[in-house]
C-alpha cells in the first residue's frame, strides 16, 4: 500500500494539538475532558424538558426508578419525541438552506451576480413541473420555477413534487403508509406541535411522523438545494483537487470557507479571482489568495471549481491552530462557537456572515445576496489586510495533502458510464451499464458513506476503514459531506485507489475511468444518491429496497444526520450507524427502528460501533438482497 493511503492517520493532528498546548489555545479535546462522563439519561434519550413541570428523567430500566414523567410520558414516548425533534431540526436546517437557494434563483438575472449556469437542467425541471417554456426568456422561466419551489415550503394542498421522481413501487409504499410529505414547513411544524406537552403519546406514531418529515428533507429541501444550486452555479463535472491542511500555503493569504450554503462561497471564489483583490494581496506582500474549503460549503466549491479541501468538521480548530489562516469565513451549520475564542489566540479573523448564525466574539460582516459581489469583496479584503498581522513564529502547516478527483453529479456519473458502450455509437445517457454490472455481480452492490466526524470515534478512522473494506469487496462507494473529505484526504478519490479495489470494481473503474469512491458533493447532495438509486431501481423494474445498496453514517453527530438516516430508510435503503443514537432508553423505539420499520419501508437501521464489524454486516446484507433478487 502506498504512503498516500495511510497518510490519513498521520495528518499532523498530533503536532497541532501539541502546538495548541504551547500556544495556550483550548480545543474540543479540552472541553470534552471537562465534560467528564456524559449524562447517562441524555445518552439514552430519556431526559425530557419539553414543559416546565419538568425537566423529567425517567429510568431506562423497566421496573426500576421513575418510570414516567410528571405528565405520564413513558420512556418510549420521551425517547420517540426527542428523536422526532431531531429529525425536525435536521429537516429544517437542510430545507431552510434550500429556501435561500430558491430565492437566489428567483432574483437571478442576466446582468446580476447570480445567473442561470445550467440552462439544460432548468429547462428539464421546468418541463417536469409543467412550466411553459415556449418563446419565453430563460430568466422568466427561472423565476417561475423558483416560485413553484418556494411554494413547496408552505403550499396548503397536495404533496411534494419531487416525490414523483421515485420509483413507482416506492411511491406506493409511501402512499400506503401515508407518509408522503405535504409542504416542507408544514411537516416540521407538525412534529413540533405533536411533540408539545400533551400531544402525541405513542412511540410508533412519532416514528411514523418522523419518517414523513424526513422525506420532506430528502425529496424536498435537500433535493431543491441540489437542483437549484446546479442550475445557478453549474452541475458538477469531475475535476482534480487536493485535500488536507497541507493545502494551506505559507506564502499566500489563506482563506477558509466553512459552512454550507454555496451562495456566499461561490461569490468569495469569484471575488478572490478579481484582479483588484489579487493586486491587493500582492501589495500586502502575499503571492496570492489561497482558498480552502471545509465541511459542506467546501464540498460545494470543490465540486464546481476544484477549490482545495482544507479538511472536514473535526479540522476546523486545526486550521486555525496552523497560525497561517488570515480568515475563516462561515455561513451556517457545523461551526464551532469556540472558533471565536480560538481565533483570538492567533491573528485569524473569524467572520460570520449570516443573520441565522451570529456568534459572540466573531467579526460579523453580513452577506447580502442583492449586493453579493460587493459583500464578498469586503470580506476578502478583510482577510487580505490581515496578512500583515500573521506571526511567522506561530505558523505550522503540516505538510500533508492528497490528490483527489471530485465532482460526480448524477449527470457526470452517467456520462462516465457511457464509456462502456462503444464511443462511436450514440451514448445511452442512462444508468443501464451500472445496473448491468450490479446484476452480473461484477459489482456486488453500491453503498453511500456520508456524515460527520465525532470525537467518540478516532478521526476519520471509521470512514476510511469501512470504505477500504467495501471497495476491496467489489462494492462501489459514493460519498458526500465530511465522509467525502475523509476519503479525499486518504487518497481514496484517486484513480490510483483502484489498486485497493476488488477485481470486479477495479475493472469497472478502469473501463469507465473513475475512482472506486465517488465524491458526490455536500450533505444536501445525498439527494443525488437518492436519484441514482431510484434510477437503477426503475431501470430494473424493482423498488429501492430490493437493490443491494445501503447507507452508512460511520461518525455522524448532527441532527441533520438523523433526518438523513430517517429519509434513507424511508426511501427503502438500509442505514448503518457507527455512533449509537440517543434512543436506547426505549426498547420499543429501538425495536421499531432496527426491526419493525422493515415491514413498513423495506429497510431498517443497524447500529454497530466497530467499523470492521459494520462493514461485514453491510456486506452480509448486500448478499442477502442479491439472493432475494436471484442475482
Ligand atoms: Fe456538518 Fe455538512 Fe456533518 Fe460535516 S457531514 S459535520 S453535518 S458538514 Ni453533513
Ligand atoms: Fe416531564 Fe412530561 Fe413535561 Fe416532559 S412533557 S418535562 S415528561 S411533565
Coordinates of C-alpha atoms and ligand atoms in Angstrom, one line a residue:
X1 CA 0.0 0.0 0.0
X2 CA 1.5 3.4 -0.9
X3 CA 2.0 6.0 1.7
X4 CA -0.8 8.0 0.3
X5 CA -3.4 5.6 1.6
X6 CA -2.1 5.6 5.2
X7 CA -1.4 9.4 5.3
X8 CA -4.8 9.8 6.8
X9 CA -3.5 8.5 10.1
X10 CA -0.6 10.9 10.1
X11 CA -2.3 14.1 9.3
X12 CA -0.3 16.3 11.6
X13 CA -3.1 16.5 14.1
X14 CA -0.9 15.4 17.0
X15 CA 1.6 18.1 16.3
X16 CA -1.1 20.7 16.0
X17 CA -2.6 19.6 19.4
X18 CA 0.8 19.9 21.0
X19 CA 1.1 23.3 19.4
X20 CA -2.3 24.2 20.9
X21 CA -1.0 23.4 24.4
X22 CA 2.1 25.5 23.7
X23 CA 0.1 28.4 22.4
X24 CA -2.4 28.3 25.3
X25 CA -5.2 27.5 22.9
X26 CA -8.2 25.5 24.0
X27 CA -9.6 22.7 21.7
X28 CA -12.6 20.4 21.6
X29 CA -10.5 17.8 23.5
X30 CA -10.1 20.1 26.5
X31 CA -13.8 20.7 26.5
X32 CA -14.6 17.1 26.1
X33 CA -12.4 16.2 29.1
X34 CA -14.2 19.0 31.1
X35 CA -17.5 17.3 30.3
X36 CA -16.3 14.2 32.2
X37 CA -18.7 11.2 31.8
X38 CA -21.6 12.1 29.5
X39 CA -25.1 12.2 31.1
X40 CA -26.5 8.7 31.0
X41 CA -30.1 9.9 30.7
X42 CA -29.3 12.2 27.8
X43 CA -27.3 9.5 26.2
X44 CA -30.2 7.1 26.3
X45 CA -32.7 9.8 25.3
X46 CA -34.8 9.6 28.4
X47 CA -34.5 13.2 29.6
X48 CA -37.4 15.4 28.8
X49 CA -37.5 19.2 29.2
X50 CA -40.4 19.9 26.9
X51 CA -42.5 21.5 29.6
X52 CA -41.8 23.4 32.8
X53 CA -43.4 20.8 35.1
X54 CA -40.1 19.0 34.3
X55 CA -37.4 18.5 33.5
X56 CA -38.2 14.9 34.0
X57 CA -35.8 12.0 33.6
X58 CA -37.1 8.5 33.6
X59 CA -35.3 5.3 34.2
X60 CA -34.3 3.5 31.1
X61 CA -34.7 0.2 33.0
X62 CA -38.2 -1.2 33.3
X63 CA -39.5 -1.6 36.8
X64 CA -36.6 0.4 38.4
X65 CA -36.7 4.1 39.3
X66 CA -39.1 6.7 37.9
X67 CA -41.0 5.1 35.0
X68 CA -42.9 8.1 33.9
X69 CA -42.5 11.9 33.6
X70 CA -44.9 14.1 35.6
X71 CA -47.4 14.1 32.7
X72 CA -47.2 10.4 32.5
X73 CA -44.9 10.2 29.4
X74 CA -43.1 6.9 29.4
X75 CA -39.5 6.3 28.3
X76 CA -40.9 5.2 24.9
X77 CA -42.7 8.4 24.4
X78 CA -39.9 10.6 25.7
X79 CA -37.3 8.9 23.5
X80 CA -39.5 9.0 20.4
X81 CA -40.4 12.6 21.0
X82 CA -36.7 13.6 21.3
X83 CA -35.9 11.6 18.2
X84 CA -38.7 13.2 16.2
X85 CA -37.5 16.7 17.3
X86 CA -34.0 15.8 16.0
X87 CA -35.5 14.8 12.6
X88 CA -37.5 18.1 12.5
X89 CA -34.4 20.2 13.3
X90 CA -32.3 18.4 10.7
X91 CA -35.0 18.8 8.1
X92 CA -35.3 22.5 9.0
X93 CA -31.6 23.1 8.5
X94 CA -31.4 21.4 5.1
X95 CA -34.6 23.0 3.9
X96 CA -34.0 26.5 5.1
X97 CA -30.7 26.4 3.2
X98 CA -32.6 25.2 0.1
X99 CA -35.2 28.0 0.5
X100 CA -32.4 30.6 0.3
X101 CA -31.1 28.9 -2.8
X102 CA -34.5 29.0 -4.4
X103 CA -34.8 32.7 -3.5
X104 CA -31.5 33.3 -5.3
X105 CA -32.8 31.7 -8.5
X106 CA -35.8 33.9 -8.1
X107 CA -33.6 37.0 -8.1
X108 CA -31.2 35.7 -10.8
X109 CA -30.8 37.9 -13.8
X110 CA -28.6 38.1 -16.9
X111 CA -26.6 41.1 -15.6
X112 CA -26.8 40.3 -11.9
X113 CA -24.4 38.4 -9.6
X114 CA -26.4 35.2 -9.8
X115 CA -27.1 33.8 -13.3
X116 CA -28.5 30.6 -14.8
X117 CA -25.5 28.5 -15.5
X118 CA -27.2 25.2 -16.3
X119 CA -30.0 26.0 -18.7
X120 CA -30.5 22.4 -19.7
X121 CA -31.2 21.5 -16.1
X122 CA -33.6 24.4 -15.7
X123 CA -35.5 23.5 -18.8
X124 CA -35.9 19.9 -17.8
X125 CA -37.1 20.9 -14.4
X126 CA -39.5 23.4 -16.0
X127 CA -40.8 20.6 -18.1
X128 CA -41.1 18.3 -15.2
X129 CA -43.1 20.9 -13.3
X130 CA -45.3 21.9 -16.2
X131 CA -43.9 25.4 -16.7
X132 CA -44.5 26.8 -20.2
X133 CA -41.1 27.2 -21.9
X134 CA -42.1 28.2 -25.3
X135 CA -40.9 31.6 -26.6
X136 CA -40.1 32.6 -23.1
X137 CA -37.0 34.3 -21.8
X138 CA -34.8 31.8 -19.7
X139 CA -35.0 34.1 -16.7
X140 CA -38.7 34.3 -16.8
X141 CA -38.8 30.6 -16.8
X142 CA -36.3 30.5 -13.9
X143 CA -38.3 32.8 -11.8
X144 CA -41.5 30.8 -12.3
X145 CA -39.7 27.6 -11.4
X146 CA -38.2 29.2 -8.3
X147 CA -41.6 30.4 -7.3
X148 CA -43.0 26.9 -7.5
X149 CA -40.1 25.6 -5.4
X150 CA -40.7 28.3 -2.8
X151 CA -44.3 27.2 -2.7
X152 CA -43.2 23.7 -1.8
X153 CA -42.4 25.0 1.6
X154 CA -45.8 26.2 2.5
X155 CA -48.4 25.1 -0.1
X156 CA -51.7 24.3 1.5
X157 CA -52.7 21.3 -0.6
X158 CA -51.1 18.3 -2.2
X159 CA -47.7 16.6 -1.6
X160 CA -44.2 17.4 -2.6
X161 CA -43.4 17.4 -6.3
X162 CA -40.1 15.6 -6.3
X163 CA -41.7 12.5 -4.7
X164 CA -42.8 11.7 -8.2
X165 CA -39.1 11.1 -9.2
X166 CA -39.0 8.0 -7.0
X167 CA -39.7 4.5 -8.5
X168 CA -43.5 3.9 -8.6
X169 CA -43.2 1.0 -6.2
X170 CA -41.6 3.3 -3.7
X171 CA -44.3 5.9 -4.2
X172 CA -46.9 3.2 -3.5
X173 CA -45.1 2.3 -0.2
X174 CA -45.3 6.0 0.9
X175 CA -48.9 6.2 -0.2
X176 CA -49.9 3.1 1.8
X177 CA -48.0 4.3 4.8
X178 CA -49.5 7.8 4.4
X179 CA -46.1 9.3 4.8
X180 CA -46.0 11.4 1.6
X181 CA -44.9 14.8 2.9
X182 CA -47.1 17.7 2.2
X183 CA -45.4 21.2 2.4
X184 CA -41.9 21.1 3.9
X185 CA -42.5 23.7 6.6
X186 CA -45.8 22.0 7.5
X187 CA -44.1 18.7 8.3
X188 CA -41.6 20.4 10.5
X189 CA -44.4 22.4 12.3
X190 CA -46.5 19.3 12.7
X191 CA -43.7 17.5 14.5
X192 CA -43.1 20.4 16.8
X193 CA -46.9 20.5 17.5
X194 CA -47.2 16.8 18.1
X195 CA -44.2 16.7 20.4
X196 CA -45.6 19.6 22.5
X197 CA -46.6 18.6 26.0
X198 CA -49.8 16.6 26.0
X199 CA -50.0 15.8 22.3
X200 CA -48.8 12.5 20.7
X201 CA -48.1 9.9 23.3
X202 CA -47.3 6.9 21.1
X203 CA -43.8 6.0 20.0
X204 CA -44.8 4.3 16.8
X205 CA -46.9 7.3 15.7
X206 CA -43.9 9.6 16.4
X207 CA -41.6 7.5 14.3
X208 CA -44.2 7.4 11.6
X209 CA -44.4 11.2 11.7
X210 CA -40.6 11.5 11.7
X211 CA -40.4 9.5 8.5
X212 CA -42.8 11.8 6.8
X213 CA -40.9 14.8 7.9
X214 CA -37.6 13.3 6.9
X215 CA -38.9 12.7 3.4
X216 CA -39.6 16.4 3.2
X217 CA -35.9 16.8 3.7
X218 CA -34.6 14.2 1.2
X219 CA -37.1 14.6 -1.5
X220 CA -37.9 18.2 -0.6
X221 CA -35.4 20.6 0.9
X222 CA -32.2 18.7 0.1
X223 CA -33.3 17.9 -3.5
X224 CA -34.3 21.5 -4.0
X225 CA -30.9 22.6 -2.6
X226 CA -29.0 20.4 -5.0
X227 CA -31.1 21.0 -8.1
X228 CA -31.2 24.8 -7.7
X229 CA -27.5 25.1 -6.8
X230 CA -26.8 23.2 -10.0
X231 CA -29.0 25.5 -12.1
X232 CA -27.4 28.6 -10.6
X233 CA -23.8 27.5 -10.1
X234 CA -23.5 24.7 -12.6
X235 CA -23.8 21.0 -12.4
X236 CA -20.5 19.5 -11.2
X237 CA -18.2 17.6 -13.5
X238 CA -15.1 15.6 -12.5
X239 CA -12.1 17.8 -11.6
X240 CA -8.9 17.4 -9.7
X241 CA -8.2 19.0 -6.3
X242 CA -6.1 18.4 -3.2
X243 CA -7.1 17.8 0.4
X244 CA -5.8 18.2 3.9
X245 CA -4.3 21.0 5.9
X246 CA -1.2 20.9 3.7
X247 CA -3.2 22.8 1.1
X248 CA -2.6 25.9 3.2
X249 CA 0.2 28.0 1.7
X250 CA 2.6 29.9 3.8
X251 CA 3.2 32.4 1.0
X252 CA -0.4 33.3 0.3
X253 CA -3.4 34.9 2.0
X254 CA -5.2 31.8 3.3
X255 CA -9.0 31.9 3.5
X256 CA -11.0 29.1 4.9
X257 CA -14.6 28.8 3.7
X258 CA -16.6 26.9 6.2
X259 CA -20.3 26.2 6.5
X260 CA -22.9 25.1 4.0
X261 CA -24.5 27.5 1.6
X262 CA -22.9 28.0 -1.8
X263 CA -24.5 31.4 -2.3
X264 CA -21.7 33.1 -0.3
X265 CA -18.8 30.8 -1.0
X266 CA -19.4 31.0 -4.8
X267 CA -19.2 34.7 -4.6
X268 CA -16.0 34.5 -2.5
X269 CA -14.5 32.3 -5.2
X270 CA -15.3 34.9 -7.8
X271 CA -14.2 37.8 -5.6
X272 CA -10.8 36.2 -4.9
X273 CA -10.2 35.9 -8.7
X274 CA -10.8 39.6 -9.2
X275 CA -7.7 41.4 -10.4
X276 CA -8.3 44.2 -7.8
X277 CA -8.2 41.6 -5.0
X278 CA -5.1 39.9 -6.4
X279 CA -3.4 43.2 -6.6
X280 CA -4.3 44.0 -3.0
X281 CA -2.8 40.7 -1.9
X282 CA 0.5 41.4 -3.7
X283 CA 0.5 44.8 -2.0
X284 CA 0.5 43.3 1.4
X285 CA 3.4 41.0 0.5
X286 CA 1.5 37.8 -0.3
X287 CA 1.9 35.8 -3.5
X288 CA -1.8 35.5 -4.0
X289 CA -5.1 34.4 -2.4
X290 CA -5.5 30.7 -1.4
X291 CA -9.0 29.5 -0.8
X292 CA -9.6 26.2 1.0
X293 CA -12.9 24.7 2.0
X294 CA -14.2 22.9 5.0
X295 CA -17.4 21.0 5.6
X296 CA -20.1 21.2 3.0
X297 CA -19.6 24.7 1.6
X298 CA -16.1 23.3 0.9
X299 CA -17.7 20.4 -0.9
X300 CA -19.9 22.8 -2.9
X301 CA -17.0 24.8 -4.2
X302 CA -14.6 21.9 -4.7
X303 CA -17.3 20.1 -6.8
X304 CA -17.8 23.2 -9.0
X305 CA -14.4 24.9 -9.0
X306 CA -11.9 22.4 -7.7
X307 CA -11.3 24.7 -4.6
X308 CA -8.9 22.8 -2.4
X309 CA -10.2 21.0 0.7
X310 CA -8.6 22.0 4.0
X311 CA -10.4 19.3 5.9
X312 CA -13.6 18.2 7.5
X313 CA -15.6 19.1 10.6
X314 CA -13.1 18.0 13.1
X315 CA -10.4 20.1 11.5
X316 CA -12.0 23.5 11.9
X317 CA -10.0 24.2 15.0
X318 CA -6.9 22.6 13.5
X319 CA -7.0 25.0 10.6
X320 CA -6.8 28.0 13.0
X321 CA -4.1 26.3 15.0
X322 CA -1.8 26.4 12.0
X323 CA -1.5 30.1 12.6
X324 CA -1.5 30.6 8.8
X325 CA -5.1 31.4 8.2
X326 CA -6.0 35.0 7.6
X327 CA -9.7 34.5 7.8
X328 CA -12.2 31.7 8.4
X329 CA -15.4 32.8 6.7
X330 CA -18.5 30.9 7.8
X331 CA -22.2 30.9 6.8
X332 CA -24.4 28.4 8.6
X333 CA -24.3 25.0 10.3
X334 CA -21.5 22.9 11.9
X335 CA -19.5 25.9 13.0
X336 CA -18.0 25.6 16.5
X337 CA -18.8 28.8 18.6
X338 CA -15.4 28.0 20.1
X339 CA -13.7 29.4 16.9
X340 CA -14.2 32.9 18.3
X341 CA -12.0 32.4 21.3
X342 CA -9.6 30.2 19.4
X343 CA -9.0 32.7 16.7
X344 CA -8.1 35.3 19.4
X345 CA -5.0 33.2 20.1
X346 CA -3.9 33.9 16.6
X347 CA -4.2 36.6 14.1
X348 CA -7.0 34.8 12.3
X349 CA -10.3 36.7 11.7
X350 CA -13.4 34.7 12.4
X351 CA -16.0 36.2 10.1
X352 CA -19.7 35.3 10.5
X353 CA -21.9 36.3 7.6
X354 CA -25.4 35.1 8.1
X355 CA -28.1 36.6 10.4
X356 CA -29.0 32.9 11.0
X357 CA -25.7 32.1 12.6
X358 CA -24.2 35.1 14.5
X359 CA -21.6 34.1 17.1
X360 CA -20.4 36.1 20.1
X361 CA -16.8 37.3 19.6
X362 CA -16.8 36.9 15.9
X363 CA -16.5 39.7 13.4
X364 CA -19.9 39.9 11.7
X365 CA -19.9 41.1 8.2
X366 CA -23.4 40.4 6.9
X367 CA -23.6 39.0 3.4
X368 CA -26.4 40.3 1.3
X369 CA -27.4 38.4 -1.8
X370 CA -28.7 41.5 -3.6
X371 CA -25.3 43.0 -3.2
X372 CA -23.4 39.8 -3.3
X373 CA -20.2 40.7 -5.1
X374 CA -19.6 43.8 -3.1
X375 CA -20.2 41.9 0.2
X376 CA -17.9 39.2 -0.9
X377 CA -15.1 41.6 -1.8
X378 CA -15.4 43.4 1.5
X379 CA -15.0 40.1 3.3
X380 CA -12.0 39.1 1.1
X381 CA -10.4 42.5 1.7
X382 CA -10.6 41.9 5.5
X383 CA -8.7 38.7 5.0
X384 CA -6.0 40.3 2.8
X385 CA -5.5 43.2 5.2
X386 CA -5.0 40.7 8.0
X387 CA -2.0 39.1 6.2
X388 CA 0.4 41.6 7.7
X389 CA -0.7 40.6 11.2
X390 CA 0.5 37.0 10.7
X391 CA 3.1 35.9 13.3
X392 CA 5.6 33.8 11.5
X393 CA 6.8 32.2 14.6
X394 CA 3.3 30.9 15.3
X395 CA 2.9 29.3 11.9
X396 CA 3.0 25.5 11.4
X397 CA 1.4 23.9 8.4
X398 CA 1.5 20.1 8.4
X399 CA 3.0 19.1 5.1
X400 CA 0.3 16.6 4.3
X401 CA -2.1 16.6 1.4
X402 CA -3.5 14.1 -1.1
X403 CA -4.8 14.4 -4.6
X404 CA -8.4 13.8 -5.3
X405 CA -11.0 13.8 -8.1
X406 CA -14.3 15.3 -7.2
X407 CA -17.4 16.4 -9.0
X408 CA -19.5 13.2 -9.6
X409 CA -23.0 14.5 -10.0
X410 CA -25.5 12.0 -11.4
X411 CA -25.1 13.6 -14.8
X412 CA -21.3 13.2 -14.6
X413 CA -21.6 9.5 -13.5
X414 CA -23.9 8.8 -16.4
X415 CA -21.5 10.4 -18.8
X416 CA -18.7 8.2 -17.4
X417 CA -20.9 5.2 -17.8
X418 CA -21.3 5.9 -21.4
X419 CA -17.7 5.0 -21.8
X420 CA -18.6 1.3 -21.6
X421 CA -20.5 1.5 -24.8
X422 CA -18.6 2.0 -28.0
X423 CA -17.9 5.7 -28.0
X424 CA -18.7 5.8 -31.8
X425 CA -22.2 4.6 -31.1
X426 CA -24.7 7.1 -29.6
X427 CA -24.2 7.4 -25.9
X428 CA -27.0 5.9 -23.9
X429 CA -27.2 8.5 -21.2
X430 CA -28.8 6.1 -18.7
X431 CA -27.7 4.1 -15.7
X432 CA -28.1 0.8 -17.6
X433 CA -24.3 0.0 -17.5
X434 CA -24.4 0.4 -13.8
X435 CA -27.5 -1.8 -13.4
X436 CA -25.9 -4.4 -15.7
X437 CA -22.7 -4.7 -13.7
X438 CA -24.6 -5.0 -10.4
X439 CA -26.9 -7.6 -11.9
X440 CA -23.9 -9.5 -13.3
X441 CA -22.2 -9.4 -9.9
X442 CA -19.1 -7.7 -11.2
X443 CA -20.1 -5.1 -8.6
X444 CA -21.8 -6.8 -5.6
X445 CA -23.5 -3.5 -4.7
X446 CA -23.3 0.2 -4.0
X447 CA -23.0 2.0 -0.7
X448 CA -23.3 5.6 0.3
X449 CA -21.0 6.7 3.1
X450 CA -21.9 10.0 4.5
X451 CA -21.8 12.3 7.5
X452 CA -19.7 14.0 10.1
X453 CA -16.8 13.5 12.5
X454 CA -17.5 12.7 16.1
X455 CA -14.9 12.7 18.9
X456 CA -16.5 9.4 20.1
X457 CA -14.6 7.8 17.2
X458 CA -11.0 8.3 16.1
X459 CA -11.0 11.0 13.5
X460 CA -11.9 9.6 10.0
X461 CA -10.9 6.1 11.1
X462 CA -14.3 4.5 10.7
X463 CA -15.0 6.3 7.4
X464 CA -11.8 5.0 5.9
X465 CA -11.7 1.5 7.3
X466 CA -15.3 0.9 6.1
X467 CA -14.6 2.4 2.6
X468 CA -11.5 0.3 2.2
X469 CA -13.2 -2.9 3.2
X470 CA -16.2 -2.3 0.9
X471 CA -14.2 -1.4 -2.2
X472 CA -12.0 -4.4 -1.6
X473 CA -15.1 -6.5 -1.8
X474 CA -16.3 -5.0 -5.1
X475 CA -18.8 -2.6 -3.6
X476 CA -18.7 0.8 -5.2
X477 CA -18.8 3.7 -2.7
X478 CA -20.4 7.1 -3.2
X479 CA -19.8 9.7 -0.6
X480 CA -20.8 13.2 0.5
X481 CA -20.2 15.6 3.4
X482 CA -17.3 15.2 5.8
X483 CA -17.1 11.5 4.8
X484 CA -16.2 12.6 1.3
X485 CA -13.5 14.9 2.7
X486 CA -12.1 12.0 4.7
X487 CA -11.9 9.9 1.6
X488 CA -10.2 12.8 -0.3
X489 CA -7.5 13.0 2.4
X490 CA -7.0 9.3 2.4
X491 CA -6.3 9.3 -1.3
X492 CA -9.4 7.1 -2.0
X493 CA -10.8 9.6 -4.5
X494 CA -8.0 8.9 -7.0
X495 CA -7.9 6.6 -9.9
X496 CA -4.9 5.1 -8.2
X497 CA -7.0 3.9 -5.4
X498 CA -8.3 1.2 -7.8
X499 CA -5.5 -1.0 -6.5
X500 CA -7.3 -1.2 -3.2
X501 CA -10.5 -2.4 -5.0
X502 CA -11.5 -5.9 -5.7
X503 CA -11.1 -7.3 -9.2
X504 CA -14.6 -6.6 -10.3
X505 CA -14.7 -3.0 -9.1
X506 CA -11.2 -2.3 -10.3
X507 CA -12.2 -3.5 -13.8
X508 CA -15.3 -1.2 -13.8
X509 CA -13.2 1.7 -12.6
X510 CA -10.7 1.1 -15.4
X511 CA -13.4 0.8 -18.0
X512 CA -15.3 3.9 -17.1
X513 CA -12.3 5.8 -15.8
X514 CA -13.5 6.6 -12.3
X515 CA -12.1 6.2 -8.8
X516 CA -13.6 3.4 -6.6
X517 CA -15.0 6.0 -4.3
X518 CA -17.0 8.8 -5.9
X519 CA -17.4 12.3 -4.3
X520 CA -21.0 13.3 -4.9
X521 CA -21.0 16.6 -3.0
X522 CA -22.3 18.1 0.1
X523 CA -24.9 16.6 2.5
X524 CA -27.9 18.1 0.7
X525 CA -26.4 16.2 -2.3
X526 CA -27.4 12.9 -0.7
X527 CA -30.4 13.7 -2.9
X528 CA -28.1 12.8 -5.8
X529 CA -27.7 9.4 -4.2
X530 CA -31.4 9.0 -3.9
X531 CA -31.8 9.9 -7.5
X532 CA -29.2 7.4 -8.8
X533 CA -30.5 4.6 -6.6
X534 CA -34.0 5.4 -7.8
X535 CA -32.9 5.4 -11.5
X536 CA -31.2 2.0 -11.1
X537 CA -34.4 0.6 -9.4
X538 CA -36.6 2.0 -12.2
X539 CA -34.3 0.6 -14.8
X540 CA -34.6 -2.9 -13.3
X541 CA -38.4 -2.5 -12.6
X542 CA -37.9 -3.0 -8.9
X543 CA -38.0 -0.9 -5.7
X544 CA -35.1 0.7 -3.9
X545 CA -35.5 -1.8 -1.1
X546 CA -34.8 -4.7 -3.5
X547 CA -31.4 -3.3 -4.5
X548 CA -28.1 -4.4 -3.0
X549 CA -27.4 -0.9 -1.7
X550 CA -27.0 0.7 1.8
X551 CA -26.3 3.9 3.5
X552 CA -23.7 4.4 6.3
X553 CA -23.1 7.2 8.6
X554 CA -20.0 6.0 10.5
X555 CA -19.1 9.1 12.5
X556 CA -22.3 11.1 12.5
X557 CA -23.1 13.8 15.1
X558 CA -25.7 16.3 13.8
X559 CA -29.5 16.4 13.9
X560 CA -29.2 16.7 10.1
X561 CA -27.7 13.3 10.1
X562 CA -30.7 11.9 12.0
X563 CA -33.0 13.4 9.4
X564 CA -30.9 12.0 6.6
X565 CA -30.8 8.5 8.1
X566 CA -34.5 8.6 8.6
X567 CA -35.3 9.6 5.0
X568 CA -32.8 7.0 3.7
X569 CA -34.7 4.1 5.5
X570 CA -38.0 5.7 4.5
X571 CA -36.7 5.5 0.9
X572 CA -36.2 1.8 1.3
X573 CA -32.4 1.8 1.9
X574 CA -30.8 0.2 4.9
X575 CA -28.9 2.6 7.1
X576 CA -25.9 1.6 9.3
X577 CA -24.9 4.0 12.1
X578 CA -21.5 3.9 13.6
X579 CA -22.5 6.1 16.5
X580 CA -25.4 4.9 18.7
X581 CA -28.2 7.5 18.6
X582 CA -29.9 8.6 21.9
X583 CA -32.7 6.1 21.6
X584 CA -31.5 3.1 23.7
X585 CA -33.6 4.2 26.7
X586 CA -36.6 2.7 25.0
X587 CA -36.7 -0.9 23.9
X588 CA -39.8 -0.1 22.0
X589 CA -38.2 2.6 19.9
X590 CA -35.1 0.5 19.3
X591 CA -37.4 -2.3 18.2
X592 CA -39.2 -0.1 15.8
X593 CA -36.1 1.4 14.2
X594 CA -34.0 -1.7 14.0
X595 CA -36.7 -4.2 13.3
X596 CA -40.4 -3.3 12.8
X597 CA -39.7 -0.5 10.4
X598 CA -38.5 -3.0 7.8
X599 CA -42.1 -4.3 7.4
X600 CA -43.2 -0.8 6.7
X601 CA -40.4 0.6 4.4
X602 CA -38.4 -2.5 3.4
X603 CA -35.3 -1.1 5.2
X604 CA -34.1 -0.6 8.8
X605 CA -31.4 0.7 11.0
X606 CA -28.3 -1.2 12.1
X607 CA -26.2 0.2 14.9
X608 CA -22.6 -1.0 15.1
X609 CA -19.8 1.0 16.6
X610 CA -17.0 -1.3 15.4
X611 CA -16.2 -0.2 11.8
X612 CA -14.9 -3.6 10.7
X613 CA -18.0 -5.4 12.1
X614 CA -20.1 -2.8 10.5
X615 CA -18.6 -3.3 7.1
X616 CA -19.1 -7.1 7.5
X617 CA -22.8 -6.5 8.3
X618 CA -23.2 -4.3 5.2
X619 CA -21.6 -7.0 3.0
X620 CA -23.8 -9.6 4.5
X621 CA -26.9 -7.6 4.0
X622 CA -25.9 -6.9 0.4
X623 CA -25.5 -10.6 -0.4
X624 CA -28.9 -11.2 1.3
X625 CA -30.5 -8.7 -1.1
X626 CA -28.8 -10.3 -4.1
X627 CA -30.0 -13.7 -3.1
X628 CA -33.6 -12.4 -2.8
X629 CA -33.3 -10.9 -6.2
X630 CA -31.9 -14.1 -7.6
X631 CA -28.8 -12.3 -9.0
Ligands
LIG1 FE1 -21.6 19.0 9.3 FE2 -22.2 19.1 6.3 FE3 -21.8 16.5 9.4 FE4 -19.9 17.6 8.1 S1 -21.2 16.0 7.4 S2 -20.2 17.7 10.1 S3 -23.5 17.8 9.2 S4 -20.6 19.4 7.4 NI1 -23.0 16.9 6.5
LIG2 FE1 -41.9 16.0 32.3 FE2 -44.0 15.4 30.6 FE3 -43.1 17.9 30.9 FE4 -41.6 16.1 29.7 S1 -43.6 16.9 29.0 S2 -40.9 17.6 31.1 S3 -42.1 14.3 30.8 S4 -44.0 16.6 32.5

